[in-house]
Amino acid sequence: KLLVENGINDEILLEVTFNPSVENLVPPELIPDVENSAKLVAKVIGRKENILVWGHDDTDGIGGVAVLVDAIKECGGRVFYYIPDKRTEGGHTINDEGLNYAISNDVKLIITVDCCSNATEEIENAHSKGIEVIVTDHHEILVNEPNYPLINPKRGGAYPYLSGSAVAFKFAWYLLKLMKHWTLEDIINEKPQYFVWTALGIIADRVPIFSENRAIFLKAEEIFLSYTFPFTKAYENIKGRKPTLYDIINVVNSSKTEGRRHEGVELLMTEDINFAEEITSRLITLSDLWFKESEAELERVLSKVSTSRPYILVDAGKRGTPYLGFLAGRLKDRFRLPAIVLGRRTDGKVIGEIRAPKGFDTINLLNYISWMLIDYGGHKLASGFSMDEAFLPSLVEELDSYFSELGEIDYFEK
């Protein structure tokens, strides 16, 4: 019962759960759609057609994008990436701006990372433009029969709570196996950075460091101590000390899309130490400023918090928008209640982040209020959504109704 509650719902996961080493990772081809997707990538590479890796703008997505882009290049593919600017584009699905970018670059295949499990309409739109789509993701699946390859551990064949970066890693692993006949040992020897990039996503996305996630994390720690990469050397040169994985996450978290390049992806993948130092120096400054401002925002929103309900709801407005996930997480930790923090996108739409203690399912909540949402998605304990401002007066009423029907909850984190 304890194993099932922690996502170990398949016999094949027992070995890697009790002996979390990368040698015991579940073979990637056991995840539905991995084999047929890799064969499609191989065909596109063979035809010398362009591939676009489309990632979510967070450390989990950035790490996964780096892994897949590099693996496709290693297989001889013509590949580049696109990470929507979350300040202006939302960043959770295939949008028109990015699709037009793909069309203008004659892209024939889009591979998503850490997003798009439920993007049925957007993927149909891409299909109508002659572009095929493969989804790699780890968020909750809300569609019944997707008409696109969906590589998501929640469909089985892997630890269901893999990070988005770990899903991308598993797909890259199989692609290298198919096209270059590489074993996992070959990846360890030739591309040790894949484990580090993947672990950054595991840590940053706060998925359980358990079972397969733990196996990858432990290997990444070992590699991180044994190898020097340009992005770690750059940090050491600037700070005068070796970084931890958490230091690198803080740097990558501060990165953003500039034009068509993303600072986080460029930093992880560059082999130019001078370029790495240039990016790292700027991002460290931004990271220090972000933490200072986020703590100030936390103090500001705490004055608005009411604990008269079985949940926390705070509107941080435009000012608090860059810190929504941080604020929701800190409020959840402090009050041991589901925390919903609202902000404003540049187009005026309301966006929200939810964080909850174990024992609560944020996706069920979002399903309940879905009639008023533009889009939503995430995990049981962490999710996000967008909505029109006109529905704000109805939001509290709907939330009260949901929690009233739900009754008293026993949170595991108390």
mmCIF file of C-alpha atoms in Angstrom:
data_model
loop_
_atom_site.group_PDB
_atom_site.id
_atom_site.type_symbol
_atom_site.label_atom_id
_atom_site.label_comp_id
_atom_site.label_asym_id
_atom_site.label_seq_id
_atom_site.Cartn_x
_atom_site.Cartn_y
_atom_site.Cartn_z
ATOM 1 C CA LYS A 1 0.000 0.000 0.000
ATOM 2 C CA LEU A 2 2.836 2.402 0.879
ATOM 3 C CA LEU A 3 4.589 1.705 -2.435
ATOM 4 C CA VAL A 4 1.419 2.288 -4.454
ATOM 5 C CA GLU A 5 0.779 5.559 -2.619
ATOM 6 C CA ASN A 6 4.260 6.652 -3.727
ATOM 7 C CA GLY A 7 3.707 5.765 -7.393
ATOM 8 C CA ILE A 8 5.228 2.278 -7.468
ATOM 9 C CA ASN A 9 2.296 0.634 -9.211
ATOM 10 C CA ASP A 10 4.253 -1.695 -11.488
ATOM 11 C CA GLU A 11 6.404 -4.709 -10.597
ATOM 12 C CA ILE A 12 9.173 -3.605 -12.933
ATOM 13 C CA LEU A 13 9.743 -0.493 -10.795
ATOM 14 C CA LEU A 14 10.553 -2.480 -7.653
ATOM 15 C CA GLU A 15 14.237 -3.076 -8.477
ATOM 16 C CA VAL A 16 15.084 0.569 -9.194
ATOM 17 C CA THR A 17 13.038 1.666 -6.168
ATOM 18 C CA PHE A 18 14.924 -0.546 -3.708
ATOM 19 C CA ASN A 19 18.242 -0.270 -5.586
ATOM 20 C CA PRO A 20 18.217 3.209 -7.158
ATOM 21 C CA SER A 21 21.119 3.012 -9.594
ATOM 22 C CA VAL A 22 20.995 3.990 -13.263
ATOM 23 C CA GLU A 23 21.735 0.375 -14.212
ATOM 24 C CA ASN A 24 18.298 -0.458 -12.814
ATOM 25 C CA LEU A 25 16.396 2.253 -14.704
ATOM 26 C CA VAL A 26 13.340 0.921 -16.499
ATOM 27 C CA PRO A 27 14.030 0.548 -20.256
ATOM 28 C CA PRO A 28 12.634 3.636 -22.034
ATOM 29 C CA GLU A 29 10.813 1.636 -24.713
ATOM 30 C CA LEU A 30 8.321 0.446 -22.080
ATOM 31 C CA ILE A 31 6.731 3.905 -22.053
ATOM 32 C CA PRO A 32 3.941 3.940 -24.663
ATOM 33 C CA ASP A 33 4.807 5.666 -27.957
ATOM 34 C CA VAL A 34 8.576 5.792 -27.346
ATOM 35 C CA GLU A 35 9.482 3.283 -30.067
ATOM 36 C CA ASN A 36 7.212 4.655 -32.806
ATOM 37 C CA SER A 37 8.242 8.235 -31.909
ATOM 38 C CA ALA A 38 11.950 7.432 -32.147
ATOM 39 C CA LYS A 39 11.387 5.791 -35.529
ATOM 40 C CA LEU A 40 9.589 8.937 -36.701
ATOM 41 C CA VAL A 41 12.540 11.086 -35.542
ATOM 42 C CA ALA A 42 14.918 8.743 -37.374
ATOM 43 C CA LYS A 43 12.913 9.155 -40.592
ATOM 44 C CA VAL A 44 12.931 12.942 -40.288
ATOM 45 C CA ILE A 45 16.681 12.911 -39.663
ATOM 46 C CA GLY A 46 17.176 10.586 -42.637
ATOM 47 C CA ARG A 47 15.242 12.983 -44.880
ATOM 48 C CA LYS A 48 17.415 15.861 -43.588
ATOM 49 C CA GLU A 49 14.328 17.769 -42.473
ATOM 50 C CA ASN A 50 14.244 20.313 -39.677
ATOM 51 C CA ILE A 51 13.217 19.392 -36.134
ATOM 52 C CA LEU A 52 12.137 21.897 -33.475
ATOM 53 C CA VAL A 53 12.343 21.002 -29.769
ATOM 54 C CA TRP A 54 9.665 23.044 -27.976
ATOM 55 C CA GLY A 55 10.226 23.471 -24.238
ATOM 56 C CA HIS A 56 8.509 24.879 -21.195
ATOM 57 C CA ASP A 57 10.227 27.949 -19.743
ATOM 58 C CA ASP A 58 11.449 26.587 -16.421
ATOM 59 C CA THR A 59 14.509 24.655 -15.280
ATOM 60 C CA ASP A 60 12.768 21.327 -15.863
ATOM 61 C CA GLY A 61 11.927 22.246 -19.450
ATOM 62 C CA ILE A 62 15.315 23.880 -20.070
ATOM 63 C CA GLY A 63 17.244 20.814 -18.888
ATOM 64 C CA GLY A 64 15.100 18.506 -21.007
ATOM 65 C CA VAL A 65 15.466 20.713 -24.085
ATOM 66 C CA ALA A 66 19.257 20.646 -23.727
ATOM 67 C CA VAL A 67 19.260 16.838 -23.522
ATOM 68 C CA LEU A 68 17.016 16.308 -26.550
ATOM 69 C CA VAL A 69 18.642 18.948 -28.757
ATOM 70 C CA ASP A 70 22.093 17.523 -28.093
ATOM 71 C CA ALA A 71 20.958 13.922 -28.606
ATOM 72 C CA ILE A 72 19.299 14.738 -31.927
ATOM 73 C CA LYS A 73 22.461 16.543 -33.053
ATOM 74 C CA GLU A 74 24.483 13.504 -32.000
ATOM 75 C CA CYS A 75 22.247 11.399 -34.254
ATOM 76 C CA GLY A 76 22.912 13.735 -37.190
ATOM 77 C CA GLY A 77 19.670 15.692 -37.012
ATOM 78 C CA ARG A 78 19.035 19.273 -38.090
ATOM 79 C CA VAL A 79 17.563 20.642 -34.889
ATOM 80 C CA PHE A 80 16.967 23.877 -33.049
ATOM 81 C CA TYR A 81 14.735 24.840 -30.150
ATOM 82 C CA TYR A 82 11.961 27.212 -29.162
ATOM 83 C CA ILE A 83 11.035 28.216 -25.617
ATOM 84 C CA PRO A 84 8.097 30.638 -25.496
ATOM 85 C CA ASP A 85 8.695 33.778 -23.456
ATOM 86 C CA LYS A 86 6.523 33.237 -20.364
ATOM 87 C CA ARG A 87 6.320 37.000 -19.893
ATOM 88 C CA THR A 88 4.384 37.437 -23.138
ATOM 89 C CA GLU A 89 3.470 34.018 -24.558
ATOM 90 C CA GLY A 90 2.337 32.003 -21.544
ATOM 91 C CA GLY A 91 4.739 29.159 -22.259
ATOM 92 C CA HIS A 92 2.579 26.081 -21.624
ATOM 93 C CA THR A 93 1.523 25.079 -25.132
ATOM 94 C CA ILE A 94 2.204 25.411 -28.860
ATOM 95 C CA ASN A 95 1.150 28.971 -29.647
ATOM 96 C CA ASP A 96 0.655 30.763 -32.950
ATOM 97 C CA GLU A 97 3.829 32.841 -32.682
ATOM 98 C CA GLY A 98 6.002 29.786 -32.198
ATOM 99 C CA LEU A 99 4.149 27.807 -34.842
ATOM 100 C CA ASN A 100 4.740 30.594 -37.355
ATOM 101 C CA TYR A 101 8.421 30.503 -36.397
ATOM 102 C CA ALA A 102 8.443 26.748 -37.101
ATOM 103 C CA ILE A 103 6.742 27.227 -40.469
ATOM 104 C CA SER A 104 9.151 29.991 -41.490
ATOM 105 C CA ASN A 105 12.045 27.632 -40.736
ATOM 106 C CA ASP A 106 10.514 24.743 -42.696
ATOM 107 C CA VAL A 107 10.135 22.563 -39.590
ATOM 108 C CA LYS A 108 8.555 19.156 -40.250
ATOM 109 C CA LEU A 109 8.537 17.830 -36.679
ATOM 110 C CA ILE A 110 8.028 19.450 -33.275
ATOM 111 C CA ILE A 111 9.029 17.552 -30.129
ATOM 112 C CA THR A 112 7.735 19.086 -26.911
ATOM 113 C CA VAL A 113 9.438 18.940 -23.526
ATOM 114 C CA ASP A 114 7.584 19.338 -20.225
ATOM 115 C CA CYS A 115 4.354 20.486 -21.859
ATOM 116 C CA CYS A 116 1.453 19.805 -24.224
ATOM 117 C CA SER A 117 0.007 16.488 -22.974
ATOM 118 C CA ASN A 118 -3.467 17.951 -23.456
ATOM 119 C CA ALA A 119 -2.828 20.378 -26.339
ATOM 120 C CA THR A 120 -5.228 18.612 -28.733
ATOM 121 C CA GLU A 121 -6.406 21.699 -30.633
ATOM 122 C CA GLU A 122 -2.938 23.236 -30.885
ATOM 123 C CA ILE A 123 -1.468 19.987 -32.197
ATOM 124 C CA GLU A 124 -4.297 19.604 -34.717
ATOM 125 C CA ASN A 125 -3.452 23.129 -35.884
ATOM 126 C CA ALA A 126 0.201 22.105 -36.329
ATOM 127 C CA HIS A 127 -0.910 19.013 -38.260
ATOM 128 C CA SER A 128 -2.959 21.232 -40.562
ATOM 129 C CA LYS A 129 0.254 23.139 -41.372
ATOM 130 C CA GLY A 130 2.064 19.937 -42.318
ATOM 131 C CA ILE A 131 4.004 19.616 -39.063
ATOM 132 C CA GLU A 132 4.031 16.409 -37.040
ATOM 133 C CA VAL A 133 4.205 16.607 -33.235
ATOM 134 C CA ILE A 134 5.640 14.290 -30.591
ATOM 135 C CA VAL A 135 4.786 15.176 -26.988
ATOM 136 C CA THR A 136 7.150 14.367 -24.126
ATOM 137 C CA ASP A 137 5.675 15.486 -20.828
ATOM 138 C CA HIS A 138 4.939 14.427 -17.260
ATOM 139 C CA HIS A 139 1.868 16.456 -16.357
ATOM 140 C CA GLU A 140 -1.554 14.994 -15.674
ATOM 141 C CA ILE A 141 -3.271 13.601 -18.788
ATOM 142 C CA LEU A 142 -6.783 14.949 -19.352
ATOM 143 C CA VAL A 143 -7.404 13.697 -22.915
ATOM 144 C CA ASN A 144 -8.837 10.220 -23.498
ATOM 145 C CA GLU A 145 -7.454 9.299 -26.905
ATOM 146 C CA PRO A 146 -4.726 11.668 -28.129
ATOM 147 C CA ASN A 147 -4.223 11.715 -31.890
ATOM 148 C CA TYR A 148 -0.500 12.318 -31.442
ATOM 149 C CA PRO A 149 2.376 10.353 -29.892
ATOM 150 C CA LEU A 150 2.281 11.048 -26.150
ATOM 151 C CA ILE A 151 5.350 10.024 -24.166
ATOM 152 C CA ASN A 152 4.217 10.490 -20.581
ATOM 153 C CA PRO A 153 5.107 8.179 -17.645
ATOM 154 C CA LYS A 154 1.568 8.492 -16.331
ATOM 155 C CA ARG A 155 0.603 6.158 -19.179
ATOM 156 C CA GLY A 156 2.820 3.449 -17.657
ATOM 157 C CA GLY A 157 6.209 1.899 -18.288
ATOM 158 C CA ALA A 158 8.123 4.194 -15.916
ATOM 159 C CA TYR A 159 7.975 5.862 -12.526
ATOM 160 C CA PRO A 160 4.821 7.984 -12.932
ATOM 161 C CA TYR A 161 6.363 11.023 -11.229
ATOM 162 C CA LEU A 162 9.404 11.450 -13.458
ATOM 163 C CA SER A 163 10.342 15.065 -14.102
ATOM 164 C CA GLY A 164 9.825 16.506 -17.570
ATOM 165 C CA SER A 165 13.598 16.489 -18.026
ATOM 166 C CA ALA A 166 13.738 12.792 -17.074
ATOM 167 C CA VAL A 167 11.080 11.958 -19.663
ATOM 168 C CA ALA A 168 13.123 13.824 -22.297
ATOM 169 C CA PHE A 169 16.228 11.933 -21.105
ATOM 170 C CA LYS A 170 14.496 8.577 -21.491
ATOM 171 C CA PHE A 171 13.389 9.453 -25.012
ATOM 172 C CA ALA A 172 16.908 10.644 -25.891
ATOM 173 C CA TRP A 173 18.304 7.400 -24.440
ATOM 174 C CA TYR A 174 16.122 5.289 -26.727
ATOM 175 C CA LEU A 175 16.838 7.490 -29.742
ATOM 176 C CA LEU A 176 20.587 7.043 -29.232
ATOM 177 C CA LYS A 177 20.037 3.324 -28.758
ATOM 178 C CA LEU A 178 18.064 3.120 -32.007
ATOM 179 C CA MET A 179 20.270 5.292 -34.202
ATOM 180 C CA LYS A 180 23.768 4.855 -32.738
ATOM 181 C CA HIS A 181 23.391 1.545 -30.885
ATOM 182 C CA TRP A 182 24.493 3.263 -27.691
ATOM 183 C CA THR A 183 24.012 1.598 -24.326
ATOM 184 C CA LEU A 184 23.357 3.505 -21.130
ATOM 185 C CA GLU A 185 27.040 3.035 -20.329
ATOM 186 C CA ASP A 186 27.893 4.802 -23.596
ATOM 187 C CA ILE A 187 25.762 7.764 -22.540
ATOM 188 C CA ILE A 188 27.502 7.876 -19.161
ATOM 189 C CA ASN A 189 30.897 7.907 -20.870
ATOM 190 C CA GLU A 190 30.117 10.157 -23.843
ATOM 191 C CA LYS A 191 27.420 12.488 -22.487
ATOM 192 C CA PRO A 192 27.684 12.619 -18.679
ATOM 193 C CA GLN A 193 26.191 16.116 -18.725
ATOM 194 C CA TYR A 194 22.793 14.600 -19.621
ATOM 195 C CA PHE A 195 22.452 13.311 -16.076
ATOM 196 C CA VAL A 196 23.284 16.712 -14.608
ATOM 197 C CA TRP A 197 20.889 18.561 -16.916
ATOM 198 C CA THR A 198 18.174 16.033 -16.064
ATOM 199 C CA ALA A 199 18.785 16.242 -12.310
ATOM 200 C CA LEU A 200 18.448 20.033 -12.428
ATOM 201 C CA GLY A 201 14.868 19.498 -13.607
ATOM 202 C CA ILE A 202 14.187 16.807 -11.012
ATOM 203 C CA ILE A 203 15.280 19.088 -8.176
ATOM 204 C CA ALA A 204 13.764 22.307 -9.514
ATOM 205 C CA ASP A 205 10.368 20.808 -10.314
ATOM 206 C CA ARG A 206 10.178 19.241 -6.856
ATOM 207 C CA VAL A 207 9.093 15.847 -8.102
ATOM 208 C CA PRO A 208 9.771 13.058 -5.585
ATOM 209 C CA ILE A 209 13.469 12.121 -5.536
ATOM 210 C CA PHE A 210 12.412 8.492 -5.380
ATOM 211 C CA SER A 211 12.694 5.416 -7.569
ATOM 212 C CA GLU A 212 13.923 6.348 -11.081
ATOM 213 C CA ASN A 213 14.266 10.031 -10.184
ATOM 214 C CA ARG A 214 16.542 9.041 -7.320
ATOM 215 C CA ALA A 215 18.685 6.807 -9.525
ATOM 216 C CA ILE A 216 19.262 9.688 -11.975
ATOM 217 C CA PHE A 217 19.836 12.176 -9.163
ATOM 218 C CA LEU A 218 22.481 9.998 -7.481
ATOM 219 C CA LYS A 219 24.351 9.488 -10.765
ATOM 220 C CA ALA A 220 24.179 13.247 -11.418
ATOM 221 C CA GLU A 221 25.668 13.998 -7.998
ATOM 222 C CA GLU A 222 28.514 11.578 -8.710
ATOM 223 C CA ILE A 223 29.174 13.127 -12.137
ATOM 224 C CA PHE A 224 28.889 16.666 -10.798
ATOM 225 C CA LEU A 225 31.728 15.970 -8.356
ATOM 226 C CA SER A 226 33.894 14.214 -10.948
ATOM 227 C CA TYR A 227 33.550 16.443 -14.020
ATOM 228 C CA THR A 228 34.005 20.119 -14.792
ATOM 229 C CA PHE A 229 31.668 21.606 -17.397
ATOM 230 C CA PRO A 230 31.863 25.112 -18.886
ATOM 231 C CA PHE A 231 28.768 26.209 -16.918
ATOM 232 C CA THR A 232 30.246 24.959 -13.616
ATOM 233 C CA LYS A 233 33.707 26.393 -14.337
ATOM 234 C CA ALA A 234 32.134 29.756 -15.195
ATOM 235 C CA TYR A 235 30.348 29.825 -11.831
ATOM 236 C CA GLU A 236 33.570 28.897 -10.003
ATOM 237 C CA ASN A 237 35.544 31.612 -11.801
ATOM 238 C CA ILE A 238 32.986 34.251 -10.852
ATOM 239 C CA LYS A 239 32.133 33.155 -7.300
ATOM 240 C CA GLY A 240 35.491 31.707 -6.300
ATOM 241 C CA ARG A 241 34.023 28.373 -5.243
ATOM 242 C CA LYS A 242 32.625 25.275 -6.862
ATOM 243 C CA PRO A 243 28.844 25.414 -7.342
ATOM 244 C CA THR A 244 26.297 22.953 -6.038
ATOM 245 C CA LEU A 245 23.465 21.650 -8.180
ATOM 246 C CA TYR A 246 21.223 24.094 -6.318
ATOM 247 C CA ASP A 247 23.486 27.016 -7.226
ATOM 248 C CA ILE A 248 23.174 26.105 -10.910
ATOM 249 C CA ILE A 249 19.388 25.868 -10.554
ATOM 250 C CA ASN A 250 19.285 29.388 -9.109
ATOM 251 C CA VAL A 251 21.267 30.642 -12.099
ATOM 252 C CA VAL A 252 19.142 28.795 -14.682
ATOM 253 C CA ASN A 253 15.919 29.896 -12.948
ATOM 254 C CA SER A 254 16.869 33.498 -13.699
ATOM 255 C CA SER A 255 17.333 32.873 -17.418
ATOM 256 C CA LYS A 256 14.847 33.895 -20.074
ATOM 257 C CA THR A 257 14.212 33.960 -23.780
ATOM 258 C CA GLU A 258 15.968 36.779 -25.595
ATOM 259 C CA GLY A 259 14.999 36.914 -29.251
ATOM 260 C CA ARG A 260 15.045 33.284 -30.343
ATOM 261 C CA ARG A 261 17.689 32.106 -27.887
ATOM 262 C CA HIS A 262 17.201 31.094 -24.284
ATOM 263 C CA GLU A 263 19.986 31.984 -21.866
ATOM 264 C CA GLY A 264 19.512 28.821 -19.786
ATOM 265 C CA VAL A 265 19.758 26.439 -22.736
ATOM 266 C CA GLU A 266 22.725 28.342 -24.172
ATOM 267 C CA LEU A 267 24.527 28.282 -20.810
ATOM 268 C CA LEU A 268 24.107 24.534 -20.300
ATOM 269 C CA MET A 269 25.112 23.623 -23.846
ATOM 270 C CA THR A 270 27.950 26.030 -24.617
ATOM 271 C CA GLU A 271 31.552 24.802 -24.764
ATOM 272 C CA ASP A 272 32.895 28.371 -24.747
ATOM 273 C CA ILE A 273 34.001 29.268 -21.204
ATOM 274 C CA ASN A 274 34.057 33.014 -21.971
ATOM 275 C CA PHE A 275 30.495 32.899 -23.258
ATOM 276 C CA ALA A 276 29.474 30.827 -20.216
ATOM 277 C CA GLU A 277 31.025 33.407 -17.878
ATOM 278 C CA GLU A 278 29.225 36.239 -19.664
ATOM 279 C CA ILE A 279 25.829 34.559 -19.231
ATOM 280 C CA THR A 280 26.518 33.334 -15.703
ATOM 281 C CA SER A 281 27.645 36.739 -14.450
ATOM 282 C CA ARG A 282 24.453 38.352 -15.704
ATOM 283 C CA LEU A 283 22.223 35.578 -14.355
ATOM 284 C CA ILE A 284 23.849 35.584 -10.899
ATOM 285 C CA THR A 285 23.092 39.304 -10.630
ATOM 286 C CA LEU A 286 19.508 38.684 -11.705
ATOM 287 C CA SER A 287 19.190 35.725 -9.318
ATOM 288 C CA ASP A 288 20.355 37.773 -6.330
ATOM 289 C CA LEU A 289 17.929 40.551 -7.254
ATOM 290 C CA TRP A 290 15.088 38.059 -7.799
ATOM 291 C CA PHE A 291 15.506 36.526 -4.339
ATOM 292 C CA LYS A 292 15.556 39.945 -2.709
ATOM 293 C CA GLU A 293 12.422 41.034 -4.553
ATOM 294 C CA SER A 294 10.617 37.713 -4.020
ATOM 295 C CA GLU A 295 11.098 37.894 -0.262
ATOM 296 C CA ALA A 296 9.735 41.466 -0.313
ATOM 297 C CA GLU A 297 6.717 40.242 -2.305
ATOM 298 C CA LEU A 298 6.151 37.466 0.210
ATOM 299 C CA GLU A 299 5.988 39.980 3.042
ATOM 300 C CA ARG A 300 3.570 42.084 1.007
ATOM 301 C CA VAL A 301 1.146 39.254 0.212
ATOM 302 C CA LEU A 302 1.292 37.867 3.755
ATOM 303 C CA SER A 303 -0.554 41.000 4.866
ATOM 304 C CA LYS A 304 -3.396 39.968 2.536
ATOM 305 C CA VAL A 305 -3.671 36.359 3.705
ATOM 306 C CA SER A 306 -6.837 35.159 5.380
ATOM 307 C CA THR A 307 -6.972 31.751 7.063
ATOM 308 C CA SER A 308 -10.726 31.751 7.555
ATOM 309 C CA ARG A 309 -11.124 29.286 4.660
ATOM 310 C CA PRO A 310 -9.604 25.825 4.104
ATOM 311 C CA TYR A 311 -7.398 27.321 1.365
ATOM 312 C CA ILE A 312 -5.285 30.424 0.759
ATOM 313 C CA LEU A 313 -6.200 32.779 -2.086
ATOM 314 C CA VAL A 314 -4.113 35.884 -2.755
ATOM 315 C CA ASP A 315 -4.105 38.302 -5.693
ATOM 316 C CA ALA A 316 -0.519 39.487 -6.153
ATOM 317 C CA GLY A 317 -1.451 41.660 -9.148
ATOM 318 C CA LYS A 318 1.009 42.687 -11.853
ATOM 319 C CA ARG A 319 3.757 43.349 -9.333
ATOM 320 C CA GLY A 320 3.800 39.804 -7.998
ATOM 321 C CA THR A 321 3.483 37.982 -11.328
ATOM 322 C CA PRO A 322 7.171 36.966 -11.648
ATOM 323 C CA TYR A 323 6.996 35.239 -8.261
ATOM 324 C CA LEU A 324 3.698 33.335 -8.360
ATOM 325 C CA GLY A 325 5.131 29.825 -8.004
ATOM 326 C CA PHE A 326 7.507 30.927 -5.261
ATOM 327 C CA LEU A 327 4.735 32.725 -3.362
ATOM 328 C CA ALA A 328 2.300 29.824 -3.643
ATOM 329 C CA GLY A 329 4.949 27.381 -2.439
ATOM 330 C CA ARG A 330 5.929 29.499 0.551
ATOM 331 C CA LEU A 331 2.316 30.125 1.551
ATOM 332 C CA LYS A 332 1.580 26.410 1.286
ATOM 333 C CA ASP A 333 4.546 25.616 3.507
ATOM 334 C CA ARG A 334 3.673 28.249 6.085
ATOM 335 C CA PHE A 335 -0.039 27.551 6.452
ATOM 336 C CA ARG A 336 -0.145 23.852 5.422
ATOM 337 C CA LEU A 337 -3.070 24.595 3.147
ATOM 338 C CA PRO A 338 -3.570 24.660 -0.634
ATOM 339 C CA ALA A 339 -2.359 28.092 -1.781
ATOM 340 C CA ILE A 340 -3.571 29.889 -4.911
ATOM 341 C CA VAL A 341 -1.739 33.043 -5.984
ATOM 342 C CA LEU A 342 -3.000 35.182 -8.858
ATOM 343 C CA GLY A 343 -1.098 37.561 -11.131
ATOM 344 C CA ARG A 344 -1.511 39.370 -14.457
ATOM 345 C CA ARG A 345 0.004 38.589 -17.839
ATOM 346 C CA THR A 346 1.062 41.420 -20.166
ATOM 347 C CA ASP A 347 -2.153 40.900 -22.182
ATOM 348 C CA GLY A 348 -4.251 41.460 -19.041
ATOM 349 C CA LYS A 349 -5.269 37.830 -18.573
ATOM 350 C CA VAL A 350 -5.268 36.484 -15.024
ATOM 351 C CA ILE A 351 -2.776 33.700 -14.351
ATOM 352 C CA GLY A 352 -2.542 31.600 -11.232
ATOM 353 C CA GLU A 353 -0.252 29.103 -9.558
ATOM 354 C CA ILE A 354 -1.401 26.495 -7.049
ATOM 355 C CA ARG A 355 0.734 24.583 -4.567
ATOM 356 C CA ALA A 356 -0.726 22.049 -2.158
ATOM 357 C CA PRO A 357 0.342 19.685 0.634
ATOM 358 C CA LYS A 358 0.327 15.937 0.020
ATOM 359 C CA GLY A 359 -3.200 14.629 0.205
ATOM 360 C CA PHE A 360 -4.700 17.288 -2.080
ATOM 361 C CA ASP A 361 -5.201 17.075 -5.851
ATOM 362 C CA THR A 362 -4.949 20.480 -7.535
ATOM 363 C CA ILE A 363 -5.946 19.003 -10.904
ATOM 364 C CA ASN A 364 -9.307 17.878 -9.492
ATOM 365 C CA LEU A 365 -9.842 21.424 -8.275
ATOM 366 C CA LEU A 366 -9.011 22.860 -11.694
ATOM 367 C CA ASN A 367 -11.303 20.343 -13.383
ATOM 368 C CA TYR A 368 -14.107 21.586 -11.117
ATOM 369 C CA ILE A 369 -13.601 25.237 -12.113
ATOM 370 C CA SER A 370 -12.523 24.494 -15.694
ATOM 371 C CA TRP A 371 -15.604 26.202 -17.149
ATOM 372 C CA MET A 372 -14.062 29.572 -16.246
ATOM 373 C CA LEU A 373 -10.479 28.792 -17.320
ATOM 374 C CA ILE A 374 -8.697 29.420 -20.614
ATOM 375 C CA ASP A 375 -6.203 26.637 -19.974
ATOM 376 C CA TYR A 376 -4.680 24.741 -17.083
ATOM 377 C CA GLY A 377 -2.368 21.866 -16.257
ATOM 378 C CA GLY A 378 0.297 20.524 -13.945
ATOM 379 C CA HIS A 379 0.611 17.939 -11.189
ATOM 380 C CA LYS A 380 -1.532 16.953 -8.223
ATOM 381 C CA LEU A 381 0.548 19.112 -5.896
ATOM 382 C CA ALA A 382 1.558 21.932 -8.275
ATOM 383 C CA SER A 383 -0.374 23.399 -11.193
ATOM 384 C CA GLY A 384 -1.160 26.579 -13.053
ATOM 385 C CA PHE A 385 -3.990 28.156 -15.013
ATOM 386 C CA SER A 386 -5.133 31.252 -16.890
ATOM 387 C CA MET A 387 -8.532 32.928 -17.036
ATOM 388 C CA ASP A 388 -10.337 36.108 -18.063
ATOM 389 C CA GLU A 389 -10.537 38.801 -15.409
ATOM 390 C CA ALA A 390 -14.326 38.870 -15.793
ATOM 391 C CA PHE A 391 -14.558 35.547 -13.920
ATOM 392 C CA LEU A 392 -12.709 36.741 -10.811
ATOM 393 C CA PRO A 393 -15.909 37.552 -8.869
ATOM 394 C CA SER A 394 -17.056 33.958 -9.397
ATOM 395 C CA LEU A 395 -13.744 32.379 -8.409
ATOM 396 C CA VAL A 396 -14.158 32.558 -4.621
ATOM 397 C CA GLU A 397 -17.718 31.264 -4.863
ATOM 398 C CA GLU A 398 -16.581 28.274 -6.937
ATOM 399 C CA LEU A 399 -13.636 27.574 -4.639
ATOM 400 C CA ASP A 400 -15.846 27.694 -1.563
ATOM 401 C CA SER A 401 -18.263 25.300 -3.225
ATOM 402 C CA TYR A 402 -15.471 22.878 -4.130
ATOM 403 C CA PHE A 403 -13.947 22.779 -0.655
ATOM 404 C CA SER A 404 -17.380 22.478 0.930
ATOM 405 C CA GLU A 405 -18.126 19.388 -1.166
ATOM 406 C CA LEU A 406 -14.659 18.001 -0.483
ATOM 407 C CA GLY A 407 -15.009 18.148 3.282
ATOM 408 C CA GLU A 408 -12.143 17.868 5.767
ATOM 409 C CA ILE A 409 -8.791 16.751 4.351
ATOM 410 C CA ASP A 410 -5.978 14.962 6.138
ATOM 411 C CA TYR A 411 -2.782 16.461 4.761
ATOM 412 C CA PHE A 412 0.274 14.203 4.975
ATOM 413 C CA GLU A 413 2.708 17.112 5.377
ATOM 414 C CA LYS A 414 1.386 18.369 8.710
#
